[in-house]
Coordinates of C-alpha atoms in Angstrom, one line a residue:
M26 CA -28.9 123.0 -111.0
Q27 CA -28.7 126.7 -110.2
D28 CA -25.2 126.4 -108.7
T29 CA -24.0 124.3 -111.7
A30 CA -25.3 127.0 -114.1
R31 CA -23.7 129.7 -112.1
L32 CA -20.3 128.0 -112.1
A33 CA -20.6 127.2 -115.8
K34 CA -21.1 130.9 -116.5
L35 CA -18.0 131.7 -114.5
L36 CA -16.0 129.5 -116.9
Q37 CA -17.7 130.8 -120.0
K38 CA -17.1 134.5 -119.1
N39 CA -13.3 134.0 -119.3
R40 CA -12.0 134.7 -122.8
W41 CA -9.7 131.7 -122.9
F42 CA -12.1 129.2 -121.3
S43 CA -14.8 130.3 -123.7
E44 CA -12.6 129.0 -126.6
L45 CA -12.5 125.5 -125.1
P46 CA -14.8 122.8 -126.5
Q47 CA -18.0 122.3 -124.5
D48 CA -17.0 118.8 -123.3
A49 CA -13.7 120.2 -121.9
L50 CA -15.7 122.9 -120.0
D51 CA -18.0 120.2 -118.7
E52 CA -15.0 118.1 -117.5
M53 CA -13.4 121.1 -115.8
L54 CA -16.7 121.9 -114.1
A55 CA -17.0 118.3 -112.9
L56 CA -13.5 118.6 -111.3
A57 CA -14.2 121.9 -109.6
R58 CA -15.2 122.5 -106.0
V59 CA -16.2 125.7 -104.2
R60 CA -14.2 127.2 -101.4
S61 CA -15.7 129.8 -99.0
L62 CA -13.3 132.2 -97.2
D63 CA -13.7 134.9 -94.6
D64 CA -12.2 138.4 -95.1
G65 CA -8.4 138.2 -94.7
E66 CA -8.2 134.4 -94.9
F67 CA -5.4 133.0 -97.0
V68 CA -6.3 131.3 -100.3
Y69 CA -2.6 130.3 -100.2
A70 CA 0.6 131.7 -98.9
K71 CA 3.9 132.4 -100.7
D72 CA 6.0 129.2 -101.0
D73 CA 2.9 127.0 -100.6
Q74 CA 2.8 124.0 -103.0
P75 CA 0.3 124.6 -105.9
D76 CA -3.0 123.0 -105.3
G77 CA -5.1 124.2 -108.3
L78 CA -6.5 126.9 -110.5
Y79 CA -8.9 129.4 -108.9
G80 CA -11.8 131.6 -110.2
V81 CA -13.5 134.3 -108.2
I82 CA -17.3 133.6 -107.8
S83 CA -18.0 136.4 -105.3
G84 CA -15.9 138.8 -103.2
A85 CA -12.3 139.4 -104.3
A86 CA -8.8 137.9 -104.1
R87 CA -5.9 140.2 -103.2
I88 CA -2.5 139.1 -104.6
S89 CA 0.4 140.6 -102.7
N90 CA 3.8 140.2 -101.1
I91 CA 5.2 141.6 -97.8
G92 CA 8.6 143.4 -98.0
P93 CA 11.4 143.2 -95.4
D94 CA 10.1 146.4 -93.8
G95 CA 6.6 144.9 -93.3
R96 CA 5.0 146.9 -96.1
E97 CA 2.5 145.2 -98.4
A98 CA 2.9 145.4 -102.2
V99 CA -0.5 144.7 -103.8
L100 CA -0.1 143.4 -107.3
A101 CA -3.8 142.9 -108.1
V102 CA -7.2 142.7 -106.6
L103 CA -9.3 140.2 -108.6
T104 CA -13.0 140.5 -108.7
P105 CA -15.7 138.0 -109.8
G106 CA -14.9 136.3 -113.2
S107 CA -11.2 136.5 -112.7
W108 CA -8.9 133.5 -112.7
F109 CA -5.5 133.1 -111.0
G110 CA -2.9 130.6 -109.8
E111 CA -2.1 129.3 -113.3
I112 CA 1.7 129.8 -113.2
S113 CA 2.4 127.3 -110.4
L114 CA -0.2 125.0 -112.0
F115 CA 2.1 124.6 -115.1
D116 CA 5.6 124.9 -113.7
G117 CA 4.9 123.0 -110.5
L118 CA 7.0 125.4 -108.4
P119 CA 5.8 126.9 -105.1
R120 CA 3.4 129.9 -105.0
S121 CA 5.2 133.2 -105.7
H122 CA 2.8 135.5 -103.8
D123 CA 0.4 135.6 -100.9
T124 CA -3.3 135.5 -102.0
L125 CA -6.0 136.4 -99.4
A126 CA -9.7 136.9 -99.5
S127 CA -10.9 140.5 -99.6
G128 CA -14.3 140.5 -97.9
N129 CA -16.3 137.3 -97.7
T130 CA -15.3 135.4 -100.8
E131 CA -16.3 132.4 -102.8
L132 CA -13.8 130.7 -105.1
L133 CA -14.1 128.0 -107.7
M134 CA -11.1 125.7 -107.4
I135 CA -10.0 123.2 -110.1
P136 CA -7.5 120.8 -108.5
R137 CA -4.1 120.6 -110.0
V138 CA -4.0 116.8 -110.4
G139 CA -7.3 116.5 -112.2
F140 CA -6.4 119.5 -114.4
Q141 CA -3.1 117.9 -115.4
Q142 CA -4.7 114.6 -116.1
M143 CA -7.2 116.3 -118.4
L144 CA -4.3 118.0 -120.3
E145 CA -2.5 114.7 -120.6
R146 CA -5.5 113.2 -122.3
R147 CA -6.1 116.3 -124.4
P148 CA -2.8 117.9 -125.3
E149 CA -4.6 120.0 -128.0
L150 CA -5.8 122.2 -125.2
Y151 CA -2.2 123.4 -124.2
P152 CA -2.0 126.3 -126.8
L153 CA -5.1 127.9 -125.3
F154 CA -3.7 127.9 -121.8
M155 CA -0.3 129.1 -123.1
K156 CA -2.0 132.2 -124.5
L157 CA -3.2 132.9 -121.0
L158 CA 0.3 132.6 -119.5
C159 CA 1.8 134.7 -122.3
R160 CA -0.7 137.5 -121.7
R161 CA 0.0 137.5 -118.0
I162 CA 3.7 137.9 -118.8
R163 CA 3.1 140.8 -121.1
I164 CA 1.0 142.5 -118.5
S165 CA 3.8 142.1 -115.9
F166 CA 6.4 143.6 -118.2
A167 CA 4.1 146.5 -119.1
M168 CA 3.5 147.3 -115.4
L169 CA 7.3 147.4 -114.8
E170 CA 7.7 149.8 -117.7
D171 CA 4.8 152.0 -116.5
S172 CA 6.2 152.4 -113.0
A173 CA 9.5 153.7 -114.5
L174 CA 8.2 155.9 -117.3
L175 CA 4.6 157.1 -116.6
P176 CA 3.3 159.7 -114.1
L177 CA 0.8 158.5 -111.4
S178 CA -2.2 159.9 -113.4
S179 CA -1.4 157.8 -116.4
R180 CA -0.6 154.7 -114.3
L181 CA -4.0 155.1 -112.5
A182 CA -5.9 155.3 -115.8
K183 CA -4.0 152.3 -117.2
R184 CA -4.7 150.2 -114.1
L185 CA -8.4 151.1 -114.2
L186 CA -8.7 150.2 -117.9
M187 CA -6.7 147.0 -117.4
H188 CA -9.1 145.8 -114.6
A189 CA -12.1 146.9 -116.6
H190 CA -11.1 144.9 -119.6
N191 CA -9.6 141.8 -117.8
Y192 CA -11.4 141.6 -114.5
G193 CA -14.2 144.1 -114.5
Q194 CA -18.0 144.0 -114.8
T195 CA -20.5 146.3 -116.4
D196 CA -23.2 148.4 -114.7
D197 CA -26.8 147.3 -114.9
E198 CA -28.1 150.4 -116.7
G199 CA -25.8 151.3 -119.6
G200 CA -23.5 148.3 -119.9
R201 CA -20.6 150.6 -119.1
P202 CA -17.4 149.0 -117.6
C203 CA -17.0 149.3 -113.9
V204 CA -14.1 148.4 -111.6
Q205 CA -14.6 147.1 -108.1
L206 CA -11.4 148.3 -106.5
S207 CA -11.1 150.4 -103.3
Q208 CA -9.0 153.5 -103.4
E209 CA -6.7 152.0 -100.7
S210 CA -6.2 148.9 -103.0
L211 CA -5.4 151.2 -106.0
G212 CA -2.9 153.1 -103.8
L213 CA -1.2 149.9 -102.8
M214 CA -1.0 148.6 -106.3
L215 CA 0.5 151.9 -107.6
N216 CA 2.8 152.5 -104.7
S217 CA 1.0 155.7 -103.8
S218 CA -1.1 157.0 -100.9
R219 CA -4.9 156.7 -100.7
Q220 CA -5.1 160.5 -100.5
S221 CA -3.2 160.9 -103.8
I222 CA -5.5 158.3 -105.5
N223 CA -8.6 160.0 -104.1
K224 CA -7.5 163.4 -105.4
L225 CA -6.8 162.1 -108.9
L226 CA -10.1 160.1 -109.0
K227 CA -12.1 163.2 -108.0
R228 CA -10.3 165.2 -110.7
L229 CA -11.1 162.6 -113.3
E230 CA -14.7 162.6 -112.1
S231 CA -14.9 166.3 -112.4
L232 CA -13.7 166.0 -116.0
G233 CA -16.6 163.6 -116.6
W234 CA -14.3 160.6 -117.4
L235 CA -15.5 158.4 -114.6
Q236 CA -17.9 158.2 -111.8
I237 CA -17.0 157.2 -108.2
Q238 CA -19.7 155.0 -106.7
Y239 CA -19.9 153.0 -103.5
G240 CA -17.5 150.1 -103.8
Q241 CA -16.8 150.6 -107.5
I242 CA -15.6 153.1 -110.2
L243 CA -17.7 153.5 -113.3
I244 CA -15.8 154.3 -116.5
I245 CA -17.7 157.0 -118.5
D246 CA -15.2 158.2 -121.2
E247 CA -12.9 155.3 -122.1
D248 CA -11.3 157.1 -125.0
R249 CA -10.1 160.0 -122.8
L250 CA -8.8 157.5 -120.1
T251 CA -7.0 155.6 -122.9
Q252 CA -5.2 158.8 -124.0
L253 CA -4.2 159.5 -120.4
A254 CA -3.0 156.0 -119.9
S255 CA -0.7 156.4 -123.0
G256 CA 1.0 159.4 -121.3
A257 CA -1.1 162.3 -122.4
P258 CA -1.1 165.2 -119.9
L259 CA -4.1 165.5 -117.5
P260 CA -6.0 168.7 -118.6
D261 CA -6.6 171.5 -116.2
I262 CA -10.1 172.1 -114.8
N263 CA -11.5 175.5 -115.7

């Protein structure tokens, strides 16, 4: 019963799944199964055939690709409550990226066949999932634009806010958004060094806009970070 309640909460936390009728949520939960992975273990590899939709219960999932020179380009590090794998679920094409467990990770997996059968029986659910796909497309275009037009400080602020709003959690005390991303992961996602990210984070912390904690970054002043994410200059520290 406790596991069922925990998995149901994972579905209900997602803004799109929360709009589904309760019987549809119950059906998805009945289809789902749990996968446990060790650190660095593949959830799936690029060009694998799609097997299902995934949600992070604990740990994290790192979505990336390896370039011809062996360097890794990290697109996202998804923390508990995040969902991924929906693109191949709908178009039926092979996976476009590698996805690996970051730390010991538990995933909820809804098999592709059962999911498609549910949609065939209930086509009225399609618009809700199309909203999810469209939002992911918008985010992808925005990231391409940011990399060309914004300085690193603005891109860092925007990435922190994006993860806080879409994948993040809140702290236990004040309900403030927090992001569970390492500085190394942020550097990989923003095509920058860990040292540059660390320097910027410490500067933002000295301004009182965020707080660096073990394993997470707590957002203190979301309004100032939003201004910085929009391209406003980073103020000097007196």
